[in-house]
mmCIF file of C-alpha atoms and ligand atoms in Angstrom:
data_model
loop_
_atom_site.group_PDB
_atom_site.id
_atom_site.type_symbol
_atom_site.label_atom_id
_atom_site.label_comp_id
_atom_site.label_asym_id
_atom_site.label_seq_id
_atom_site.Cartn_x
_atom_site.Cartn_y
_atom_site.Cartn_z
ATOM 1 C CA MET J 13 52.878 25.344 170.245
ATOM 2 C CA ILE J 14 56.454 25.993 169.105
ATOM 3 C CA ARG J 15 57.438 26.003 165.459
ATOM 4 C CA ILE J 16 61.013 25.197 164.462
ATOM 5 C CA SER J 17 62.353 25.779 160.965
ATOM 6 C CA PHE J 18 65.281 23.699 159.826
ATOM 7 C CA ASP J 19 66.740 23.443 156.347
ATOM 8 C CA ASN J 20 63.455 24.392 154.657
ATOM 9 C CA SER J 21 61.518 21.998 156.851
ATOM 10 C CA CYS J 22 59.287 23.072 159.653
ATOM 11 C CA PHE J 23 58.434 21.110 162.799
ATOM 12 C CA GLU J 24 55.782 21.829 165.358
ATOM 13 C CA ILE J 25 56.148 20.943 169.006
ATOM 14 C CA SER J 26 53.085 20.839 171.177
ATOM 15 C CA LEU J 27 53.902 21.562 174.798
ATOM 16 C CA VAL J 28 50.632 20.092 175.934
ATOM 17 C CA ASN J 29 51.223 16.536 174.819
ATOM 18 C CA HIS J 30 54.823 17.024 173.680
ATOM 19 C CA HIS J 31 54.301 15.781 170.162
ATOM 20 C CA LEU J 32 56.822 16.675 167.529
ATOM 21 C CA LEU J 33 55.051 16.953 164.210
ATOM 22 C CA PRO J 34 56.801 17.304 160.885
ATOM 23 C CA ALA J 35 55.200 20.054 158.883
ATOM 24 C CA PRO J 36 55.117 20.417 155.060
ATOM 25 C CA GLY J 37 58.363 19.485 153.370
ATOM 26 C CA PHE J 38 59.424 16.623 155.621
ATOM 27 C CA GLN J 39 58.997 14.013 152.902
ATOM 28 C CA ARG J 40 61.229 15.991 150.549
ATOM 29 C CA PHE J 41 64.165 14.319 152.244
ATOM 30 C CA ALA J 42 64.251 11.234 150.072
ATOM 31 C CA ASP J 43 67.174 9.706 151.991
ATOM 32 C CA THR J 44 65.799 7.905 155.035
ATOM 33 C CA LYS J 45 69.062 8.350 156.952
ATOM 34 C CA VAL J 46 68.833 12.102 156.465
ATOM 35 C CA LYS J 47 65.214 12.025 157.673
ATOM 36 C CA LEU J 48 66.141 10.009 160.732
ATOM 37 C CA LYS J 49 69.035 12.319 161.610
ATOM 38 C CA LEU J 50 66.760 15.258 161.202
ATOM 39 C CA VAL J 51 64.107 13.774 163.419
ATOM 40 C CA GLN J 52 66.737 12.954 166.059
ATOM 41 C CA SER J 53 68.087 16.522 165.978
ATOM 42 C CA MET J 54 64.587 17.908 166.203
ATOM 43 C CA ALA J 55 63.819 15.538 169.052
ATOM 44 C CA ASN J 56 66.865 16.836 170.953
ATOM 45 C CA ILE J 57 65.790 20.422 170.420
ATOM 46 C CA ALA J 58 62.267 19.449 171.459
ATOM 47 C CA ARG J 59 63.601 17.886 174.662
ATOM 48 C CA LEU J 60 65.546 21.041 175.525
ATOM 49 C CA LEU J 61 62.565 23.250 174.852
ATOM 50 C CA THR J 62 60.297 20.911 176.742
ATOM 51 C CA LYS J 63 62.659 21.030 179.723
ATOM 52 C CA ARG J 64 62.487 24.829 179.674
ATOM 53 C CA ALA J 65 58.731 24.746 179.309
ATOM 54 C CA GLN J 66 58.452 22.335 182.214
ATOM 55 C CA ASP J 67 60.444 24.748 184.381
ATOM 56 C CA GLN J 68 57.897 27.393 183.511
ATOM 57 C CA PHE J 69 54.828 25.127 183.597
ATOM 58 C CA PRO J 70 55.616 22.542 186.281
ATOM 59 C CA ASN J 71 52.174 20.963 185.943
ATOM 60 C CA VAL J 72 53.066 19.569 182.528
ATOM 61 C CA VAL J 73 54.513 16.196 183.446
ATOM 62 C CA TYR J 74 54.040 13.921 180.432
ATOM 63 C CA PRO J 75 57.210 12.462 178.909
ATOM 64 C CA LEU J 76 58.245 13.742 175.512
ATOM 65 C CA GLN J 77 57.005 11.590 172.682
ATOM 66 C CA VAL J 78 58.245 11.938 169.127
ATOM 67 C CA ILE J 79 55.896 10.871 166.418
ATOM 68 C CA THR J 80 55.778 11.232 162.698
ATOM 69 C CA ARG J 81 52.137 11.947 162.088
ATOM 70 C CA LEU J 82 51.523 11.960 158.376
ATOM 71 C CA ASN J 83 48.532 13.504 156.749
ATOM 72 C CA SER J 84 47.710 15.080 153.451
ATOM 73 C CA SER J 85 47.524 18.540 154.906
ATOM 74 C CA SER J 86 50.870 18.298 156.687
ATOM 75 C CA ASN J 87 52.507 16.267 153.969
ATOM 76 C CA LYS J 88 52.153 17.545 150.471
ATOM 77 C CA SER J 89 54.828 15.491 148.805
ATOM 78 C CA TRP J 90 53.237 12.052 148.419
ATOM 79 C CA GLU J 91 53.089 11.332 144.718
ATOM 80 C CA PHE J 92 51.036 8.134 144.625
ATOM 81 C CA ILE J 93 49.043 8.033 147.875
ATOM 82 C CA LYS J 94 47.092 10.330 150.163
ATOM 83 C CA THR J 95 47.051 9.986 153.918
ATOM 84 C CA GLU J 96 44.867 11.362 156.653
ATOM 85 C CA VAL J 97 44.040 10.674 160.259
ATOM 86 C CA THR J 98 40.338 10.544 161.010
ATOM 87 C CA GLY J 99 37.634 9.274 163.377
ATOM 88 C CA GLU J 100 36.143 10.953 166.417
ATOM 89 C CA LYS J 101 39.261 10.248 168.473
ATOM 90 C CA LYS J 102 41.598 10.838 165.518
ATOM 91 C CA ASN J 103 42.878 7.301 165.885
ATOM 92 C CA VAL J 104 42.130 5.818 162.440
ATOM 93 C CA ALA J 105 44.601 6.399 159.622
ATOM 94 C CA VAL J 106 43.316 6.288 156.056
ATOM 95 C CA ILE J 107 45.756 5.620 153.231
ATOM 96 C CA THR J 108 44.279 6.194 149.770
ATOM 97 C CA LEU J 109 46.035 4.827 146.690
ATOM 98 C CA ASN J 110 46.081 7.785 144.339
ATOM 99 C CA ARG J 111 47.243 6.982 140.843
ATOM 100 C CA PRO J 112 43.942 7.376 139.007
ATOM 101 C CA LYS J 113 45.264 7.496 135.432
ATOM 102 C CA ALA J 114 46.733 3.988 135.799
ATOM 103 C CA LEU J 115 43.841 2.617 137.929
ATOM 104 C CA ASN J 116 46.183 2.611 140.925
ATOM 105 C CA ALA J 117 48.582 0.157 139.271
ATOM 106 C CA LEU J 118 51.139 -0.671 141.938
ATOM 107 C CA CYS J 119 54.394 0.799 140.661
ATOM 108 C CA ASN J 120 57.562 0.779 142.777
ATOM 109 C CA GLY J 121 57.106 4.394 143.822
ATOM 110 C CA LEU J 122 53.595 3.698 145.090
ATOM 111 C CA MET J 123 54.681 0.620 147.035
ATOM 112 C CA LYS J 124 57.568 2.547 148.621
ATOM 113 C CA GLU J 125 55.260 5.350 149.719
ATOM 114 C CA LEU J 126 52.768 2.830 151.057
ATOM 115 C CA SER J 127 55.501 1.116 153.095
ATOM 116 C CA THR J 128 56.731 4.451 154.460
ATOM 117 C CA ALA J 129 53.238 5.483 155.540
ATOM 118 C CA LEU J 130 52.506 2.081 157.089
ATOM 119 C CA LYS J 131 55.756 2.092 159.062
ATOM 120 C CA ALA J 132 55.031 5.576 160.383
ATOM 121 C CA TYR J 133 51.458 4.742 161.402
ATOM 122 C CA GLY J 134 52.663 1.447 162.837
ATOM 123 C CA LYS J 135 54.876 3.404 165.265
ATOM 124 C CA ASP J 136 52.318 6.096 166.054
ATOM 125 C CA ALA J 137 50.846 5.282 169.454
ATOM 126 C CA ASN J 138 47.775 7.395 168.654
ATOM 127 C CA ILE J 139 46.728 5.218 165.734
ATOM 128 C CA SER J 140 44.556 2.186 166.523
ATOM 129 C CA ALA J 141 43.699 0.982 163.017
ATOM 130 C CA ILE J 142 44.569 1.704 159.406
ATOM 131 C CA VAL J 143 42.188 1.769 156.433
ATOM 132 C CA LEU J 144 43.633 1.172 152.971
ATOM 133 C CA THR J 145 41.485 2.232 150.030
ATOM 134 C CA GLY J 146 41.582 3.294 146.387
ATOM 135 C CA SER J 147 39.197 5.058 144.033
ATOM 136 C CA GLU J 148 35.629 4.216 143.109
ATOM 137 C CA LYS J 149 36.853 2.615 139.844
ATOM 138 C CA ALA J 150 39.858 0.732 141.205
ATOM 139 C CA PHE J 151 41.311 -0.322 144.520
ATOM 140 C CA ALA J 152 44.312 -1.360 142.402
ATOM 141 C CA ALA J 153 44.385 -2.944 138.922
ATOM 142 C CA GLY J 154 47.513 -4.920 139.776
ATOM 143 C CA ALA J 155 51.248 -4.535 139.588
ATOM 144 C CA ASP J 156 52.330 -1.945 137.053
ATOM 145 C CA ILE J 157 52.518 -4.095 133.925
ATOM 146 C CA LYS J 158 54.389 -1.428 131.955
ATOM 147 C CA GLU J 159 57.000 -0.984 134.686
ATOM 148 C CA MET J 160 57.622 -4.696 135.092
ATOM 149 C CA ALA J 161 57.683 -5.406 131.320
ATOM 150 C CA PRO J 162 61.510 -5.215 131.019
ATOM 151 C CA ASN J 163 62.091 -7.499 134.054
ATOM 152 C CA THR J 164 64.444 -10.419 133.481
ATOM 153 C CA TYR J 165 64.740 -13.574 135.559
ATOM 154 C CA SER J 166 68.229 -12.676 136.788
ATOM 155 C CA GLN J 167 67.134 -9.150 137.763
ATOM 156 C CA CYS J 168 64.148 -10.538 139.674
ATOM 157 C CA ILE J 169 66.379 -12.970 141.575
ATOM 158 C CA GLN J 170 69.168 -10.505 142.292
ATOM 159 C CA GLY J 171 66.864 -7.605 143.128
ATOM 160 C CA ASN J 172 64.573 -9.849 145.208
ATOM 161 C CA PHE J 173 61.619 -8.608 143.120
ATOM 162 C CA LEU J 174 58.354 -8.142 145.079
ATOM 163 C CA ASN J 175 60.065 -8.608 148.443
ATOM 164 C CA ASP J 176 59.291 -4.987 149.409
ATOM 165 C CA TRP J 177 55.580 -5.535 148.857
ATOM 166 C CA THR J 178 54.928 -7.282 152.123
ATOM 167 C CA GLU J 179 55.001 -4.349 154.564
ATOM 168 C CA VAL J 180 51.199 -4.546 154.736
ATOM 169 C CA ALA J 181 51.368 -8.121 155.987
ATOM 170 C CA ARG J 182 54.110 -7.184 158.493
ATOM 171 C CA THR J 183 52.175 -4.305 160.043
ATOM 172 C CA GLN J 184 51.204 -5.089 163.635
ATOM 173 C CA LYS J 185 48.160 -2.820 163.707
ATOM 174 C CA PRO J 186 44.865 -3.949 162.179
ATOM 175 C CA ILE J 187 44.493 -2.968 158.517
ATOM 176 C CA ILE J 188 41.108 -2.799 156.818
ATOM 177 C CA ALA J 189 40.964 -2.848 153.025
ATOM 178 C CA ALA J 190 38.045 -0.818 151.667
ATOM 179 C CA VAL J 191 37.756 -2.080 148.096
ATOM 180 C CA ASN J 192 35.728 -0.302 145.436
ATOM 181 C CA GLY J 193 36.100 -1.296 141.774
ATOM 182 C CA TYR J 194 38.926 -3.507 140.530
ATOM 183 C CA ALA J 195 41.212 -5.428 142.889
ATOM 184 C CA LEU J 196 43.194 -7.438 140.366
ATOM 185 C CA GLY J 197 46.483 -9.314 140.493
ATOM 186 C CA GLY J 198 48.741 -7.466 142.940
ATOM 187 C CA GLY J 199 45.688 -5.376 143.894
ATOM 188 C CA CYS J 200 43.777 -8.457 145.041
ATOM 189 C CA GLU J 201 46.929 -9.695 146.800
ATOM 190 C CA LEU J 202 47.356 -6.325 148.515
ATOM 191 C CA ALA J 203 43.762 -6.484 149.781
ATOM 192 C CA MET J 204 44.380 -10.016 151.043
ATOM 193 C CA MET J 205 47.438 -8.854 153.018
ATOM 194 C CA CYS J 206 45.030 -6.667 155.006
ATOM 195 C CA ASP J 207 43.221 -8.160 158.000
ATOM 196 C CA ILE J 208 39.636 -7.405 157.022
ATOM 197 C CA ILE J 209 38.199 -6.636 153.585
ATOM 198 C CA TYR J 210 35.064 -4.533 153.154
ATOM 199 C CA ALA J 211 33.877 -4.260 149.546
ATOM 200 C CA GLY J 212 31.729 -1.800 147.649
ATOM 201 C CA ASP J 213 28.968 -3.650 145.812
ATOM 202 C CA LYS J 214 30.622 -3.013 142.412
ATOM 203 C CA ALA J 215 34.010 -4.389 143.507
ATOM 204 C CA LYS J 216 35.669 -7.066 141.377
ATOM 205 C CA PHE J 217 38.412 -9.420 142.526
ATOM 206 C CA GLY J 218 40.678 -11.488 140.308
ATOM 207 C CA GLN J 219 44.118 -12.951 139.658
ATOM 208 C CA PRO J 220 44.542 -12.350 135.907
ATOM 209 C CA GLU J 221 48.335 -12.892 135.812
ATOM 210 C CA ILE J 222 47.878 -16.097 133.819
ATOM 211 C CA ALA J 223 46.704 -14.025 130.837
ATOM 212 C CA LEU J 224 50.030 -12.176 130.908
ATOM 213 C CA GLY J 225 51.982 -15.418 130.881
ATOM 214 C CA THR J 226 52.952 -15.198 134.530
ATOM 215 C CA ILE J 227 51.534 -16.265 137.888
ATOM 216 C CA PRO J 228 50.715 -14.365 141.099
ATOM 217 C CA GLY J 229 53.801 -13.358 143.078
ATOM 218 C CA VAL J 230 52.651 -12.008 146.444
ATOM 219 C CA GLY J 231 50.036 -14.383 147.776
ATOM 220 C CA GLY J 232 47.528 -14.985 144.969
ATOM 221 C CA THR J 233 48.105 -18.716 144.945
ATOM 222 C CA GLN J 234 48.633 -18.957 148.726
ATOM 223 C CA ARG J 235 46.453 -16.536 150.706
ATOM 224 C CA LEU J 236 43.573 -16.841 148.240
ATOM 225 C CA THR J 237 43.652 -20.651 148.472
ATOM 226 C CA ARG J 238 43.640 -20.568 152.263
ATOM 227 C CA VAL J 239 40.677 -18.184 152.264
ATOM 228 C CA VAL J 240 38.402 -19.441 149.484
ATOM 229 C CA GLY J 241 39.543 -23.056 149.195
ATOM 230 C CA ARG J 242 41.417 -24.938 146.486
ATOM 231 C CA SER J 243 38.721 -25.284 143.837
ATOM 232 C CA LYS J 244 37.716 -21.601 143.747
ATOM 233 C CA ALA J 245 41.320 -20.366 143.975
ATOM 234 C CA MET J 246 42.359 -22.758 141.225
ATOM 235 C CA GLU J 247 39.505 -21.583 139.022
ATOM 236 C CA MET J 248 40.372 -17.922 139.571
ATOM 237 C CA CYS J 249 44.132 -18.356 139.074
ATOM 238 C CA LEU J 250 43.895 -20.666 136.035
ATOM 239 C CA THR J 251 41.210 -18.698 134.176
ATOM 240 C CA GLY J 252 41.969 -15.151 135.318
ATOM 241 C CA ASN J 253 38.178 -14.700 135.697
ATOM 242 C CA MET J 254 36.996 -12.057 138.127
ATOM 243 C CA ILE J 255 34.455 -12.575 140.886
ATOM 244 C CA ASN J 256 32.110 -9.831 142.015
ATOM 245 C CA ALA J 257 31.665 -8.471 145.538
ATOM 246 C CA GLN J 258 28.683 -10.673 146.335
ATOM 247 C CA GLU J 259 30.520 -13.838 145.342
ATOM 248 C CA ALA J 260 33.606 -12.662 147.222
ATOM 249 C CA GLU J 261 31.455 -12.318 150.328
ATOM 250 C CA LYS J 262 29.898 -15.732 149.765
ATOM 251 C CA VAL J 263 33.311 -17.435 149.604
ATOM 252 C CA GLY J 264 34.620 -15.530 152.640
ATOM 253 C CA LEU J 265 37.107 -13.282 150.852
ATOM 254 C CA VAL J 266 35.331 -10.159 152.091
ATOM 255 C CA SER J 267 33.460 -9.765 155.349
ATOM 256 C CA LYS J 268 30.866 -7.195 154.245
ATOM 257 C CA VAL J 269 29.460 -5.683 151.031
ATOM 258 C CA ILE J 270 28.440 -2.050 151.289
ATOM 259 C CA PRO J 271 27.113 0.630 148.869
ATOM 260 C CA PRO J 272 30.211 2.301 147.332
ATOM 261 C CA ASP J 273 29.517 5.754 148.765
ATOM 262 C CA GLN J 274 29.262 4.327 152.291
ATOM 263 C CA LEU J 275 32.286 2.050 152.061
ATOM 264 C CA LEU J 276 34.922 4.345 153.526
ATOM 265 C CA VAL J 277 32.610 5.589 156.275
ATOM 266 C CA GLU J 278 31.872 2.002 157.318
ATOM 267 C CA ALA J 279 35.540 1.000 157.149
ATOM 268 C CA VAL J 280 36.509 3.940 159.370
ATOM 269 C CA LYS J 281 33.688 3.061 161.792
ATOM 270 C CA LEU J 282 35.092 -0.455 161.967
ATOM 271 C CA GLY J 283 38.550 0.984 162.718
ATOM 272 C CA GLU J 284 37.017 3.166 165.428
ATOM 273 C CA LYS J 285 35.243 0.190 166.974
ATOM 274 C CA ILE J 286 38.518 -1.735 167.085
ATOM 275 C CA GLY J 287 40.107 1.410 168.541
ATOM 276 C CA THR J 288 37.769 1.305 171.546
ATOM 277 C CA HIS J 289 39.688 -1.750 172.771
ATOM 278 C CA SER J 290 43.218 -1.990 174.114
ATOM 279 C CA ASN J 291 45.695 -1.557 171.232
ATOM 280 C CA LEU J 292 47.990 -3.972 173.040
ATOM 281 C CA ILE J 293 45.424 -6.756 173.262
ATOM 282 C CA VAL J 294 44.212 -6.076 169.705
ATOM 283 C CA GLN J 295 47.783 -6.612 168.532
ATOM 284 C CA LEU J 296 48.027 -9.947 170.349
ATOM 285 C CA CYS J 297 44.646 -11.015 169.021
ATOM 286 C CA LYS J 298 45.610 -10.137 165.432
ATOM 287 C CA GLU J 299 48.791 -12.165 165.771
ATOM 288 C CA ALA J 300 46.866 -15.116 167.181
ATOM 289 C CA VAL J 301 44.313 -15.108 164.324
ATOM 290 C CA ASN J 302 47.089 -14.811 161.719
ATOM 291 C CA THR J 303 48.857 -17.777 163.303
ATOM 292 C CA ALA J 304 45.906 -19.904 162.169
ATOM 293 C CA PHE J 305 47.138 -19.383 158.596
ATOM 294 C CA GLU J 306 50.691 -20.341 159.318
ATOM 295 C CA THR J 307 50.700 -23.437 161.461
ATOM 296 C CA THR J 308 48.905 -26.634 162.434
ATOM 297 C CA LEU J 309 45.761 -26.548 164.592
ATOM 298 C CA GLU J 310 47.656 -28.070 167.525
ATOM 299 C CA GLU J 311 50.478 -25.517 167.361
ATOM 300 C CA GLY J 312 48.012 -22.689 166.774
ATOM 301 C CA LEU J 313 45.964 -23.659 169.820
ATOM 302 C CA LYS J 314 49.107 -23.714 171.969
ATOM 303 C CA TYR J 315 50.028 -20.281 170.706
ATOM 304 C CA GLU J 316 46.527 -18.980 171.386
ATOM 305 C CA ARG J 317 46.517 -20.435 174.921
ATOM 306 C CA ARG J 318 49.860 -18.790 175.754
ATOM 307 C CA PHE J 319 48.664 -15.433 174.434
ATOM 308 C CA ASN J 320 45.468 -15.824 176.435
ATOM 309 C CA HIS J 321 47.562 -16.469 179.574
ATOM 310 C CA ALA J 322 49.765 -13.474 178.780
ATOM 311 C CA THR J 323 46.791 -11.102 178.660
ATOM 312 C CA PHE J 324 46.205 -11.790 182.369
ATOM 313 C CA SER J 325 49.492 -10.065 183.136
ATOM 314 C CA THR J 326 48.343 -6.800 181.558
ATOM 315 C CA ILE J 327 46.844 -3.772 183.250
ATOM 316 C CA ASP J 328 44.282 -3.576 180.438
ATOM 317 C CA CYS J 329 42.902 -7.046 181.183
ATOM 318 C CA LYS J 330 42.518 -6.169 184.871
ATOM 319 C CA GLU J 331 40.836 -2.921 183.859
ATOM 320 C CA GLY J 332 38.512 -4.605 181.316
ATOM 321 C CA VAL J 333 37.294 -7.144 183.857
ATOM 322 C CA LYS J 334 36.955 -4.514 186.615
ATOM 323 C CA ALA J 335 34.993 -2.212 184.284
ATOM 324 C CA PHE J 336 32.609 -5.064 183.423
ATOM 325 C CA ILE J 337 31.967 -5.810 187.092
ATOM 326 C CA GLU J 338 31.524 -2.118 187.909
ATOM 327 C CA LYS J 339 29.204 -1.690 184.896
ATOM 328 C CA ARG J 340 31.222 1.147 183.336
ATOM 329 C CA PRO J 341 33.246 1.606 180.125
ATOM 330 C CA ALA J 342 36.839 0.380 180.399
ATOM 331 C CA LYS J 343 39.700 2.853 180.233
ATOM 332 C CA PHE J 344 42.521 1.034 178.503
ATOM 333 C CA ILE J 345 46.084 2.351 178.655
ATOM 334 C CA ASN J 346 47.744 -0.179 176.353
ATOM 335 C CA GLU J 347 49.866 -1.601 179.146
HETATM 336 N N1 LIG X 411 49.549 -1.763 135.009
HETATM 337 C C1 LIG X 411 49.798 -0.621 134.320
HETATM 338 N N2 LIG X 411 48.815 0.158 133.784
HETATM 339 C C2 LIG X 411 47.549 -0.240 133.980
HETATM 340 C C3 LIG X 411 47.218 -1.402 134.691
HETATM 341 C C4 LIG X 411 48.294 -2.173 135.228
HETATM 342 N N3 LIG X 411 48.091 -3.280 135.968
HETATM 343 N N4 LIG X 411 45.882 -1.545 134.686
HETATM 344 C C5 LIG X 411 45.384 -0.482 134.010
HETATM 345 N N5 LIG X 411 46.378 0.296 133.566
HETATM 346 C C6 LIG X 411 46.296 1.535 132.798
HETATM 347 C C7 LIG X 411 45.962 1.256 131.343
HETATM 348 O O1 LIG X 411 47.107 0.909 130.606
HETATM 349 C C8 LIG X 411 45.364 2.582 130.934
HETATM 350 O O2 LIG X 411 46.412 3.492 130.707
HETATM 351 P P1 LIG X 411 46.447 4.368 129.335
HETATM 352 O O3 LIG X 411 45.226 5.241 129.420
HETATM 353 O O4 LIG X 411 47.737 5.130 129.440
HETATM 354 O O5 LIG X 411 46.380 3.415 128.210
HETATM 355 C C9 LIG X 411 44.640 3.044 132.185
HETATM 356 O O6 LIG X 411 45.212 2.318 133.259
HETATM 357 C C10 LIG X 411 43.158 2.757 132.151
HETATM 358 O O7 LIG X 411 42.984 1.363 131.892
HETATM 359 P P2 LIG X 411 41.982 0.799 130.762
HETATM 360 O O8 LIG X 411 41.859 1.773 129.644
HETATM 361 O O9 LIG X 411 42.429 -0.583 130.426
HETATM 362 O O10 LIG X 411 40.623 0.778 131.601
HETATM 363 P P3 LIG X 411 39.359 -0.163 131.334
HETATM 364 O O11 LIG X 411 38.268 0.384 132.190
HETATM 365 O O12 LIG X 411 39.101 -0.304 129.893
HETATM 366 O O13 LIG X 411 39.801 -1.608 131.890
HETATM 367 C C11 LIG X 411 40.818 -3.147 133.490
HETATM 368 C C12 LIG X 411 40.042 -1.809 133.276
HETATM 369 C C13 LIG X 411 39.914 -4.312 133.132
HETATM 370 C C14 LIG X 411 41.183 -3.204 134.965
HETATM 371 C C15 LIG X 411 42.074 -3.167 132.588
HETATM 372 O O14 LIG X 411 42.780 -1.948 132.782
HETATM 373 C C16 LIG X 411 43.019 -4.289 132.893
HETATM 374 O O15 LIG X 411 42.764 -5.406 132.491
HETATM 375 N N6 LIG X 411 44.145 -4.016 133.620
HETATM 376 C C17 LIG X 411 45.168 -4.991 133.902
HETATM 377 C C18 LIG X 411 44.734 -5.959 134.982
HETATM 378 C C19 LIG X 411 45.808 -6.999 135.255
HETATM 379 O O16 LIG X 411 46.153 -7.800 134.418
HETATM 380 N N7 LIG X 411 46.351 -6.984 136.475
HETATM 381 C C20 LIG X 411 47.380 -7.918 136.893
HETATM 382 C C21 LIG X 411 48.727 -7.341 136.656
HETATM 383 S S1 LIG X 411 50.071 -8.485 137.042
HETATM 384 C C22 LIG X 411 50.193 -8.449 138.752
HETATM 385 O O17 LIG X 411 49.509 -7.755 139.396
HETATM 386 C C23 LIG X 411 51.156 -9.276 139.536
HETATM 387 C C24 LIG X 411 52.296 -9.704 138.771
HETATM 388 C C25 LIG X 411 53.297 -10.226 139.737
HETATM 389 C C26 LIG X 411 54.171 -11.210 139.095
HETATM 390 C C27 LIG X 411 55.128 -10.514 138.161
HETATM 391 C C28 LIG X 411 56.113 -11.560 137.640
HETATM 392 C C29 LIG X 411 57.041 -10.937 136.605
#
């Protein structure tokens, strides 16, 4: 392990698997361009050092891989979230919304941090699934009402208000929402941007925007309607009434209701189970399922068929079939 210090930041390079890990302080560089430049410089240094190491240890043949692995111990500067990598194979990332005094109200700062973490985990080849959770009292009680109070129509239009919220829905890796407590307004919409929702048995879902004189802005009238049907979505959006976890399961909004203290454990287990498969094929499968929400049945079936055909060109499909025939676990390489 080599440690490099640079401008108050410290990076660690592992010569075994050639990972370049940012150590505490990395996130202090608020300007993304500065961060990128820094990472590139560090990557160049890492390559040089790796070359030297390879001369000394010729058996080390893996190519250099640069990752930004974020976790709460190596990254102390998140203000509104916590991150950690967990699971037996360290392949499940957990992002915890951490703004307890405001019941995890989704302010701009929180959404920016969430996007940054999701992008980093999205690029990290070691991560198979991401779990998004909150506190026992609130997954998220909605957009930050106090922050958005001064919004004007022209500012919303010109600043493309809420456009930055959709990183969750753009993430290619599977995301599991583990919802305890309130998931209201933007909080319910955030959960619905995830691929699977597990709920603690005290969870409450709702779209109360109507009581504030506004309407949902990131999927409350669209994703909710597609999931629970028109009548239920209409009732929730027009009254602002909440539904509990059991009802949410009944209408198909959540896939499982779990005792609150077991929720995260079960969500991580689910991520680990997904992580036993080929990340590549999981990604295709996620895209195929999501296509069902975006197109006609005929188009969706065509899409699915083509993806199915494409899997036959992968090494992982050959390996999966071979492993079945040979009665052994498959060893997927995501190729
Ligand atoms: N925004 C900002 N602060 C919040 C929010 C929020 N969404 N929710 C709770 N808080 C704050 C409270 O103000 C309070 O702070 P303080 O102690 O400083 O007064 C603290 O969190 C604790 O809240 P409560 O004391 O209210 O806790 P209770 O246990 O009594 O009640 C509830 C919990 C029922 C969840 C209650 O807090 C509540 O009703 N919250 C608001 C829920 C809501 O309406 N959410 C939807 C927001 S709008 C939205 O998400 C999308 C809008 C997008 C369109 C915008 C178009 C302009």
